[in-house]
Coordinates of C-alpha atoms in Angstrom, one line a residue:
M17 CA -121.6 86.0 -36.0
M18 CA -124.2 83.3 -35.5
M19 CA -124.5 81.3 -32.3
M20 CA -126.5 78.1 -32.2
M21 CA -127.2 75.2 -29.8
M22 CA -127.6 71.9 -31.6
S23 CA -126.9 68.2 -31.4
P24 CA -123.9 66.9 -33.3
A25 CA -126.1 65.4 -36.0
S26 CA -127.9 68.7 -36.6
A27 CA -124.5 70.6 -36.7
V28 CA -123.2 68.4 -39.4
K29 CA -126.5 68.6 -41.4
M30 CA -126.4 72.3 -41.2
M31 CA -122.6 72.5 -42.3
M32 CA -123.3 70.1 -45.2
A33 CA -126.3 72.3 -46.4
A34 CA -124.1 75.4 -46.1
G35 CA -121.2 73.7 -47.8
L36 CA -118.9 74.5 -44.8
L37 CA -117.5 71.0 -44.5
A38 CA -115.8 71.4 -47.9
L39 CA -113.4 74.0 -46.4
P40 CA -110.1 72.3 -45.4
R41 CA -109.6 74.5 -42.4
L42 CA -112.9 73.6 -41.0
L43 CA -112.2 70.0 -41.6
L44 CA -109.0 70.4 -39.4
G45 CA -110.7 72.3 -36.6
L46 CA -114.3 70.9 -36.6
L47 CA -115.4 69.3 -33.2
L48 CA -118.6 67.6 -33.0
L49 CA -120.3 69.2 -29.9
I50 CA -122.4 67.6 -27.3
T51 CA -125.7 69.4 -26.4
T52 CA -127.4 69.7 -23.1
T53 CA -129.9 72.1 -21.8
T54 CA -127.7 73.5 -19.1
M55 CA -124.6 75.7 -19.0
M56 CA -122.7 72.5 -20.3
T57 CA -124.4 73.1 -23.6
A58 CA -121.8 73.2 -26.3
F59 CA -121.9 76.5 -28.5
M60 CA -120.9 76.6 -32.1
M61 CA -119.7 80.0 -33.1
L62 CA -119.4 80.7 -36.9
D63 CA -117.2 83.7 -37.0
G64 CA -115.7 84.5 -40.4
G65 CA -115.8 80.9 -41.3
Q66 CA -113.9 79.7 -38.1
V67 CA -115.5 77.2 -35.7
V68 CA -114.6 78.0 -32.1
V69 CA -115.4 75.6 -29.3
V70 CA -116.6 77.5 -26.3
S71 CA -117.5 74.6 -24.1
A72 CA -116.9 70.8 -25.1
H73 CA -117.2 67.9 -22.9
Q74 CA -114.6 65.2 -22.4
I75 CA -114.5 62.6 -25.2
A76 CA -116.4 59.7 -23.9
R77 CA -113.9 57.3 -22.7
K78 CA -115.1 53.9 -21.3
V79 CA -113.7 53.0 -17.9
P80 CA -113.7 49.3 -17.5
P81 CA -114.4 47.5 -14.1
L82 CA -112.0 48.9 -11.7
A83 CA -110.5 45.4 -11.0
C84 CA -109.0 45.7 -14.4
F85 CA -106.5 48.2 -13.1
G86 CA -104.9 45.5 -11.0
D87 CA -103.4 46.0 -7.5
A88 CA -100.5 48.2 -8.3
P89 CA -99.8 51.2 -10.5
V90 CA -97.6 50.9 -13.6
A91 CA -95.7 54.0 -12.6
R92 CA -95.2 56.1 -9.5
M93 CA -93.7 59.6 -9.8
Q94 CA -93.4 63.1 -8.2
I95 CA -95.0 65.9 -10.0
D96 CA -92.5 68.4 -8.7
L97 CA -93.7 71.2 -11.0
V98 CA -96.8 71.5 -8.6
R99 CA -94.4 72.1 -5.8
S100 CA -96.6 71.1 -2.9
D101 CA -100.3 70.8 -1.9
F102 CA -101.4 68.8 -5.0
S103 CA -105.2 69.1 -4.7
S104 CA -106.9 68.2 -7.9
L105 CA -106.4 67.0 -11.5
A106 CA -108.2 67.5 -14.8
A107 CA -107.6 66.4 -18.5
T108 CA -108.5 68.1 -21.7
S109 CA -111.1 66.5 -23.8
S110 CA -108.4 64.5 -25.7
G111 CA -106.7 63.5 -22.5
S112 CA -103.3 64.6 -23.9
T113 CA -102.9 67.5 -21.5
L114 CA -103.3 67.6 -17.8
F115 CA -104.0 70.5 -15.4
A116 CA -103.3 70.4 -11.7
L117 CA -104.0 72.6 -8.7
N118 CA -101.8 73.6 -5.8
N119 CA -104.3 74.8 -3.1
G120 CA -101.6 76.2 -0.8
E121 CA -100.1 78.5 -3.3
K122 CA -103.4 79.2 -5.1
A123 CA -101.9 78.1 -8.4
A124 CA -102.9 76.0 -11.5
F125 CA -100.6 74.2 -13.8
Q126 CA -100.7 72.7 -17.4
F127 CA -98.4 69.8 -18.2
T128 CA -98.0 66.6 -20.2
I129 CA -96.5 63.2 -19.2
S130 CA -94.7 61.4 -22.0
S131 CA -96.1 57.8 -22.6
E132 CA -92.8 56.6 -23.8
N133 CA -90.4 57.8 -21.0
G134 CA -92.6 59.4 -18.3
K135 CA -91.0 62.7 -18.8
I136 CA -93.0 65.5 -17.4
E137 CA -93.2 68.7 -19.4
K138 CA -94.5 72.0 -18.0
I139 CA -96.5 74.0 -20.5
A140 CA -98.1 76.9 -18.4
E141 CA -98.8 78.1 -14.8
W142 CA -101.5 80.4 -13.4
N143 CA -101.8 82.6 -10.3
L144 CA -105.4 82.2 -8.9
T145 CA -104.9 84.3 -5.8
N146 CA -107.2 87.0 -6.9
I147 CA -110.3 84.8 -7.7
V148 CA -110.3 82.0 -5.1
A149 CA -109.2 81.7 -1.5
D150 CA -108.7 78.0 -1.5
P151 CA -108.9 76.2 -4.9
E152 CA -109.4 72.6 -4.3
G153 CA -111.2 71.0 -7.3
I154 CA -111.0 71.4 -11.1
A155 CA -113.1 70.1 -14.0
Y156 CA -112.5 70.7 -17.7
L157 CA -115.4 72.6 -19.6
G158 CA -113.7 73.3 -22.9
V159 CA -111.4 75.6 -25.0
N160 CA -111.8 78.7 -27.2
K161 CA -109.4 81.1 -28.9
A162 CA -108.5 82.7 -25.5
G163 CA -107.8 79.7 -23.5
H164 CA -109.1 76.6 -21.6
E165 CA -112.3 76.9 -19.4
F166 CA -112.7 75.1 -16.2
A167 CA -115.0 74.8 -13.2
I168 CA -112.8 75.5 -10.1
T169 CA -114.1 75.0 -6.5
D170 CA -113.3 77.4 -3.6
E171 CA -113.4 75.3 -0.4
N172 CA -114.3 78.0 2.0
P173 CA -116.7 79.7 1.3
S174 CA -117.9 76.6 -0.7
K175 CA -118.5 77.9 -4.1
V176 CA -117.9 76.9 -7.8
H177 CA -116.2 79.5 -10.3
M178 CA -116.1 79.4 -14.1
V179 CA -112.4 80.5 -14.8
M180 CA -110.6 80.9 -18.0
L181 CA -107.0 80.1 -18.0
Q182 CA -105.7 81.8 -20.9
H183 CA -103.0 80.2 -23.2
G184 CA -99.5 80.8 -21.9
G185 CA -100.3 81.2 -18.2
G186 CA -100.1 84.4 -16.1
E187 CA -102.2 86.0 -13.4
I188 CA -106.0 85.3 -13.5
T189 CA -108.0 88.5 -12.3
S190 CA -111.5 87.6 -13.0
S191 CA -113.9 84.6 -12.9
S192 CA -117.6 84.0 -13.0
V193 CA -119.2 82.7 -9.7
M194 CA -121.5 79.8 -10.7
T195 CA -123.0 79.0 -7.3
T196 CA -124.1 80.5 -4.0
A197 CA -122.2 79.4 -0.9
I198 CA -123.8 76.4 0.8
D199 CA -126.0 76.9 3.9
P200 CA -125.0 76.2 6.5
P201 CA -121.5 77.1 5.6
A202 CA -118.8 74.4 5.6
M203 CA -116.3 74.3 8.5
A204 CA -112.8 75.5 7.9
N205 CA -111.0 73.2 5.3
L206 CA -114.0 70.9 5.2
G207 CA -116.0 72.4 2.2
F208 CA -116.0 71.7 -1.5
E209 CA -113.0 69.5 -2.5
G210 CA -113.6 68.4 -6.0
V211 CA -115.9 68.9 -9.0
A212 CA -116.8 66.9 -12.2
N213 CA -118.5 67.9 -15.4
V214 CA -121.0 65.2 -16.4
P215 CA -122.2 65.3 -20.0
G216 CA -126.0 65.9 -20.2
E217 CA -126.3 66.4 -16.4
G218 CA -124.2 69.3 -15.1
L219 CA -121.6 69.6 -12.4
F220 CA -121.2 67.1 -9.3
V221 CA -119.2 68.5 -6.4
V222 CA -117.9 66.8 -3.3
Q223 CA -117.8 68.2 0.2
E224 CA -115.0 66.8 2.3
Q225 CA -116.5 66.4 5.8
K226 CA -119.0 67.4 8.3
P227 CA -121.0 66.5 6.4
A228 CA -118.9 64.4 3.6
A229 CA -121.6 65.0 0.9
L230 CA -122.3 64.9 -2.9
W231 CA -123.8 68.1 -4.3
F232 CA -125.4 68.8 -7.8
V233 CA -125.1 72.1 -9.7
A234 CA -127.6 72.6 -12.5
A235 CA -125.4 75.5 -13.9
S236 CA -126.4 78.0 -16.7
R237 CA -123.9 80.3 -18.1
G238 CA -124.2 83.7 -16.5
V239 CA -126.7 82.6 -13.8
V240 CA -125.7 82.0 -10.1
T241 CA -127.4 78.8 -8.9
T242 CA -127.9 77.0 -5.6
P243 CA -126.2 73.7 -5.0
Q244 CA -128.4 70.7 -4.3
K245 CA -127.1 68.3 -1.8
L246 CA -127.8 64.8 -3.1
V247 CA -126.5 62.5 -0.4
D248 CA -124.6 62.5 2.8
T249 CA -122.0 60.0 2.0
A250 CA -120.9 59.2 5.5
N251 CA -124.4 58.1 6.6
T252 CA -125.7 56.6 3.4
L253 CA -122.6 55.3 1.5
G254 CA -120.2 54.7 4.3
I255 CA -117.6 57.3 2.9
D256 CA -116.5 59.5 5.6
A257 CA -114.1 62.0 4.0
L258 CA -114.1 62.9 0.4
S259 CA -111.0 64.2 -1.7
D260 CA -112.0 64.6 -5.4
I261 CA -114.6 63.5 -8.2
T262 CA -114.2 63.0 -11.8
A263 CA -116.5 61.7 -14.7
A264 CA -114.9 59.7 -17.6
G265 CA -117.8 59.0 -20.0
G266 CA -118.9 55.7 -21.1
D267 CA -121.3 53.9 -23.4
A268 CA -124.7 55.6 -23.9
A269 CA -126.4 52.5 -22.7
E270 CA -124.6 52.6 -19.3
P271 CA -126.0 54.6 -16.4
A272 CA -124.5 58.2 -15.8
E273 CA -121.6 57.6 -13.2
V274 CA -118.9 59.4 -11.3
F275 CA -115.8 58.3 -9.5
V276 CA -115.1 59.6 -6.1
L277 CA -111.7 59.6 -4.4
S278 CA -111.9 59.5 -0.6
K279 CA -109.5 59.7 2.3
A280 CA -111.6 57.8 4.8
P281 CA -111.8 55.2 3.7
K282 CA -108.7 55.5 1.2
Q283 CA -110.4 54.2 -2.0
I284 CA -112.0 55.2 -5.3
T285 CA -115.7 54.5 -5.5
R286 CA -117.8 54.2 -8.7
L287 CA -121.2 55.9 -8.2
D288 CA -124.4 55.4 -10.2
I289 CA -126.0 58.9 -10.5
S290 CA -128.6 58.1 -13.2
D291 CA -131.2 58.8 -10.3
R292 CA -130.0 61.8 -8.4
N293 CA -132.5 61.0 -5.7
N294 CA -131.0 57.5 -5.2
V295 CA -127.1 57.5 -5.7
K296 CA -125.8 54.1 -5.5
I297 CA -122.3 52.4 -5.2
I298 CA -121.4 50.4 -8.2
E299 CA -118.0 49.3 -7.1
Q300 CA -115.0 50.2 -5.1
Y301 CA -111.1 50.0 -5.4
A302 CA -108.4 50.4 -2.8
G303 CA -105.1 48.6 -3.7
A304 CA -102.2 51.0 -3.8
I305 CA -104.4 53.9 -2.7
C306 CA -104.1 52.5 0.8
G307 CA -100.5 53.4 0.9
M308 CA -100.9 57.1 -0.2
K309 CA -100.2 59.7 2.5
Q310 CA -103.2 61.8 1.5
P311 CA -105.0 60.9 -1.7
E312 CA -106.3 64.3 -3.2
A313 CA -106.9 64.0 -7.1
I314 CA -108.3 61.6 -9.7
A315 CA -108.6 61.7 -13.4
F316 CA -109.0 59.4 -16.3
T317 CA -107.2 59.6 -19.7
A318 CA -106.6 57.5 -22.8
A319 CA -103.5 55.5 -22.5
S320 CA -103.0 54.5 -26.3
E321 CA -103.8 56.3 -29.4
D322 CA -106.1 53.5 -30.5
G323 CA -108.3 53.9 -27.5
K324 CA -107.9 50.3 -26.3
K325 CA -106.2 51.3 -23.0
V326 CA -107.4 53.8 -20.4
R327 CA -105.2 55.4 -17.7
M328 CA -106.3 56.2 -14.1
L329 CA -104.3 58.9 -12.5
V330 CA -104.4 59.3 -8.7
G331 CA -102.6 62.2 -7.1
G332 CA -101.7 63.0 -3.5
E333 CA -100.0 65.6 -1.3
P334 CA -97.5 66.9 -1.5
T335 CA -96.7 65.9 -5.1
E336 CA -97.4 62.2 -5.5
L337 CA -98.8 60.6 -8.6
L338 CA -99.8 57.0 -9.3
I339 CA -100.6 55.9 -12.8
F340 CA -102.8 52.8 -13.4
E341 CA -103.6 51.2 -16.9
A342 CA -106.3 48.8 -18.1
D343 CA -107.8 47.5 -21.2
V344 CA -110.9 49.1 -22.1
D345 CA -112.3 45.6 -23.2
C346 CA -111.1 43.8 -20.0
D347 CA -113.6 41.1 -19.3
K348 CA -113.6 41.2 -15.5
K349 CA -117.0 42.2 -14.0
L350 CA -118.0 45.1 -12.0
N351 CA -117.7 44.9 -8.3
S352 CA -115.1 42.1 -8.6
T353 CA -112.3 43.7 -6.4
E354 CA -111.3 41.5 -3.6
G355 CA -109.2 41.6 -0.5
A356 CA -106.9 44.6 -0.2
V357 CA -107.9 45.8 -3.6
F358 CA -111.5 46.0 -2.4
S359 CA -110.8 47.8 0.9
C360 CA -107.6 48.8 3.0
P361 CA -106.6 46.6 5.8
D362 CA -107.4 48.0 9.2
L363 CA -104.8 50.3 10.6
A364 CA -102.4 48.3 13.0
A365 CA -102.4 49.7 16.5
T366 CA -99.2 51.8 16.7
V367 CA -97.8 54.1 19.3
G368 CA -97.6 57.7 18.0
C369 CA -96.7 61.1 19.4
D370 CA -96.7 61.2 23.2
M371 CA -94.9 64.6 23.7
T372 CA -96.5 67.7 25.3
I373 CA -95.8 71.2 24.6
E374 CA -93.3 71.3 27.5
E375 CA -91.5 68.4 25.9
G376 CA -91.3 70.0 22.6
G377 CA -94.0 67.9 20.7
C378 CA -93.4 65.7 17.6
P379 CA -92.2 67.9 14.6
Q380 CA -93.4 67.1 11.1
R381 CA -96.4 65.1 12.5
R382 CA -100.1 65.3 12.4
C383 CA -103.1 63.1 12.9
D384 CA -105.2 62.2 9.9
K385 CA -107.9 64.8 10.0
A386 CA -110.1 62.4 7.7
L387 CA -109.9 59.6 10.2
S388 CA -109.9 61.4 13.4
N389 CA -112.6 63.6 14.9
S390 CA -111.1 67.0 14.4
E391 CA -111.6 70.7 13.8
K392 CA -109.5 73.4 12.3
V393 CA -109.6 76.3 14.9
C394 CA -107.2 78.6 13.6
T395 CA -106.6 79.4 9.8
D396 CA -104.3 81.6 7.8
D397 CA -107.3 83.4 6.2
S398 CA -106.5 86.6 8.0
P399 CA -104.5 87.8 11.2
D400 CA -107.7 87.6 13.2
T401 CA -108.2 83.8 12.5
Q402 CA -104.5 83.0 13.2
C403 CA -103.1 81.9 16.6
S404 CA -100.0 81.3 18.5
L405 CA -98.9 78.0 19.8
E406 CA -100.1 78.7 23.3
E407 CA -103.4 79.9 22.0
C408 CA -103.8 76.7 20.1
K409 CA -103.2 74.7 23.2
Q410 CA -105.8 76.9 25.0
K411 CA -108.3 76.1 22.2
C412 CA -107.7 72.3 22.7
T413 CA -108.2 72.9 26.5
N414 CA -111.5 74.8 26.0
H415 CA -112.9 72.9 23.1
A416 CA -116.5 72.2 23.6
A417 CA -117.6 70.0 20.6
F418 CA -115.5 67.2 22.0
K419 CA -112.8 66.5 24.6
C420 CA -109.5 67.5 22.9
S421 CA -106.6 65.1 23.5
T422 CA -104.1 66.3 20.8
Y423 CA -103.5 69.4 18.8
A424 CA -101.2 70.2 15.7
Y425 CA -99.7 73.6 15.1
D426 CA -98.2 75.1 12.0
E427 CA -95.8 77.7 13.1
A428 CA -95.3 79.4 9.6
E429 CA -99.1 79.8 8.8
K430 CA -100.3 80.0 12.5
E431 CA -102.7 77.3 11.9
C432 CA -104.3 74.9 14.5
Y433 CA -106.1 71.7 14.4
V434 CA -107.6 70.0 17.6
F435 CA -108.3 66.3 17.6
E436 CA -110.5 64.1 19.9
S437 CA -108.1 61.2 19.3
C438 CA -105.2 60.8 17.0
V439 CA -105.9 58.1 14.3
G440 CA -103.6 57.6 11.3
E441 CA -100.7 59.8 12.6
T442 CA -98.6 60.6 9.5
D443 CA -95.8 62.8 8.2
E444 CA -96.7 66.4 7.8
P445 CA -93.8 68.9 7.0
D446 CA -95.6 71.9 8.2
Y447 CA -96.9 70.8 11.6
T448 CA -95.8 69.9 15.0
L449 CA -98.1 67.5 16.9
Y450 CA -98.7 67.7 20.8
V451 CA -100.6 65.8 23.2
M452 CA -102.4 67.5 26.3
T453 CA -101.2 65.0 28.8
N454 CA -98.3 62.4 28.5
R455 CA -99.9 59.0 28.3
E456 CA -97.8 57.0 30.6
C457 CA -98.6 53.3 30.7
K458 CA -100.9 52.5 33.6
K459 CA -101.2 48.6 33.1
D460 CA -99.3 46.3 35.5
M461 CA -98.2 42.7 35.0
S462 CA -101.7 41.3 35.6
E463 CA -103.0 43.3 32.8
G464 CA -100.3 42.4 30.3
G465 CA -98.6 45.9 30.5
C466 CA -98.2 48.1 27.4
P467 CA -96.6 46.0 24.5
Q468 CA -94.2 47.7 22.0
R469 CA -93.7 50.6 24.4
M470 CA -90.6 52.1 25.9
C471 CA -90.1 55.0 28.5
S472 CA -87.6 57.5 27.3
L473 CA -84.3 56.7 28.8
E474 CA -83.1 60.3 28.3
M475 CA -86.2 62.0 30.2
N476 CA -86.4 59.5 33.1
D477 CA -83.9 58.1 35.6
S478 CA -83.4 54.5 34.6
K479 CA -81.3 51.5 35.6
L480 CA -80.4 48.5 33.3
V481 CA -80.6 45.7 35.9
C482 CA -80.6 42.9 33.6
D483 CA -78.7 42.7 30.2
G484 CA -79.3 39.4 28.4
D485 CA -77.5 40.9 25.4
A486 CA -74.3 41.9 27.2
A487 CA -72.2 38.9 26.2
R488 CA -72.8 39.5 22.5
V489 CA -72.2 43.3 22.6
N490 CA -69.2 43.9 24.8
G491 CA -67.9 40.5 26.0
D492 CA -69.3 40.9 29.5
A493 CA -71.1 38.1 31.1
A494 CA -74.8 38.2 30.4
T495 CA -77.2 39.1 33.1
P496 CA -80.6 37.9 31.8
C497 CA -83.7 37.8 34.0
T498 CA -87.3 36.7 33.5
L499 CA -90.2 38.9 33.6
D500 CA -91.1 37.8 37.1
E501 CA -87.5 38.5 38.3
C502 CA -87.6 42.0 36.4
K503 CA -90.7 42.8 38.4
Q504 CA -89.3 41.7 41.7
K505 CA -86.4 44.0 41.1
C506 CA -88.8 46.9 40.7
D507 CA -90.9 45.9 43.9
N508 CA -87.5 46.0 45.8
D509 CA -86.6 49.4 44.6
K510 CA -88.4 52.4 46.2
T511 CA -87.8 54.7 43.3
C512 CA -89.2 52.4 40.8
T513 CA -92.7 53.3 39.1
H514 CA -92.4 51.4 35.9
F515 CA -90.1 48.6 34.5
M516 CA -89.5 47.4 31.1
H517 CA -88.7 44.0 29.9
D518 CA -87.6 42.4 26.6
A519 CA -88.9 39.0 26.3
D520 CA -86.5 38.0 23.5
D521 CA -83.1 39.0 25.2
N522 CA -84.4 39.1 28.8
D523 CA -83.4 42.7 29.3
C524 CA -84.8 44.7 32.3
Y525 CA -84.9 48.4 33.0
L526 CA -86.2 50.0 36.2
M527 CA -87.7 53.5 35.7
S528 CA -88.4 56.5 37.9
G529 CA -91.2 57.8 35.8
C530 CA -92.2 57.1 32.2
K531 CA -92.1 60.4 30.4
G532 CA -91.7 60.4 26.6
E533 CA -93.2 57.0 26.2
G534 CA -93.0 55.7 22.6
F535 CA -92.8 52.7 20.2
S536 CA -90.4 50.0 20.7
D537 CA -90.0 46.8 18.8
D538 CA -88.5 45.0 21.7
F539 CA -90.0 46.1 25.1
T540 CA -93.2 46.0 27.1
V541 CA -93.7 48.6 29.8
Y542 CA -95.3 47.7 33.1
Q543 CA -96.5 50.0 35.9
C544 CA -95.1 48.9 39.3
M545 CA -97.9 48.5 41.8

């Protein structure tokens, strides 16, 4: 067997000289290989007249300006075969086959999506439990007779592994560690989130938070290398929490570039990495990404056989997938996204969970850890790092890095997050959210009260003293009252601590306490002074 590293042109010349291109089976299997001086160098192995690709880059596919993808996807679907915790996405060099990770179950999946009817077909599944603790990112490296080769990140400890996923699926029992762990170590669940294989460069890796950062790995096969931090994206680029990264190729005259997906802000950012000492933003795209619960995965593939359309795939937890399409020759300019396609609107001020542990908390809710100052203080890594609900609350009470106001607990995994404040509260099936103290409204009428709030009628003694809607509900005479009249009724009642007034229907409630305060379309709460 002979192994060579060569350019595509040199490879063709060598084969022509040897007469190999005359062989039909080689014509069917021949791939022109792209050369680099790192691990990403493509190897050509001539073994019994058969060409085997050990490592091949993605076929260069030009990604037009992001404005070309419009403000909405052409399709939305659930990748149910991933089951949950959809954390990263990669495509083969042809783009015909996709690979996804489920970090919770430590599993990888191979599947296709029909361009005609959107049907999803599962090809294979692999168990990664024996090689990575928390698989978050995946990048396609190539294929050989045994299977497909990938770079897969382990979030904690933050390392990159070279993994061969053998054809047909199964349990993966070995891998090659490509990098040392970063120093200082990443905090729990805030390490390496995604990885991209960039032709002629190496691997680019994103760290989720604290700090959110872009790293470079000049990897060589069989050599463990140290990642190089290129940029703190929060301080330098304004990107506070990263989810994934991909490379899509382009014209040789264009600068080397990568696309990073972020959770804070929710957007895709195109980065110029031609000078690794001066990473720059080329453009950004928000659009439908703003409405995703938790964007986690990004990849580009060809959308047509003639190569005239490109597809942008964006995945999110638990199994969400958005598919965008654009013409490769779209004539829009770079950095031409506008309005909500450029950046997500500011989050509206909404009232979230206001339930303590004594009140049962708010099931299936959690603050957005990318938008909130947070720390994961209990993990399911081992029994020693898990905690009970009471211990989770105690960790919130004793937290030294910031004053903890809210905590979230996963009963099944015995995991705990603590939050300084709760921004972007969202649905989270595994967690229950708790506040340390019930945030009763403390604003009187002179301060405008607390709009769109309502004290719990079940948890407090209450009196409906004005019912402007009664005549329309049960035929009784309506008893409306103004805000001033509602306040006067509270002033005259020794048990009244708060009153609630509906300005549209002129309803009034007098309250003895305001536990379980929550959102209301109709009422404003006022403290009675």
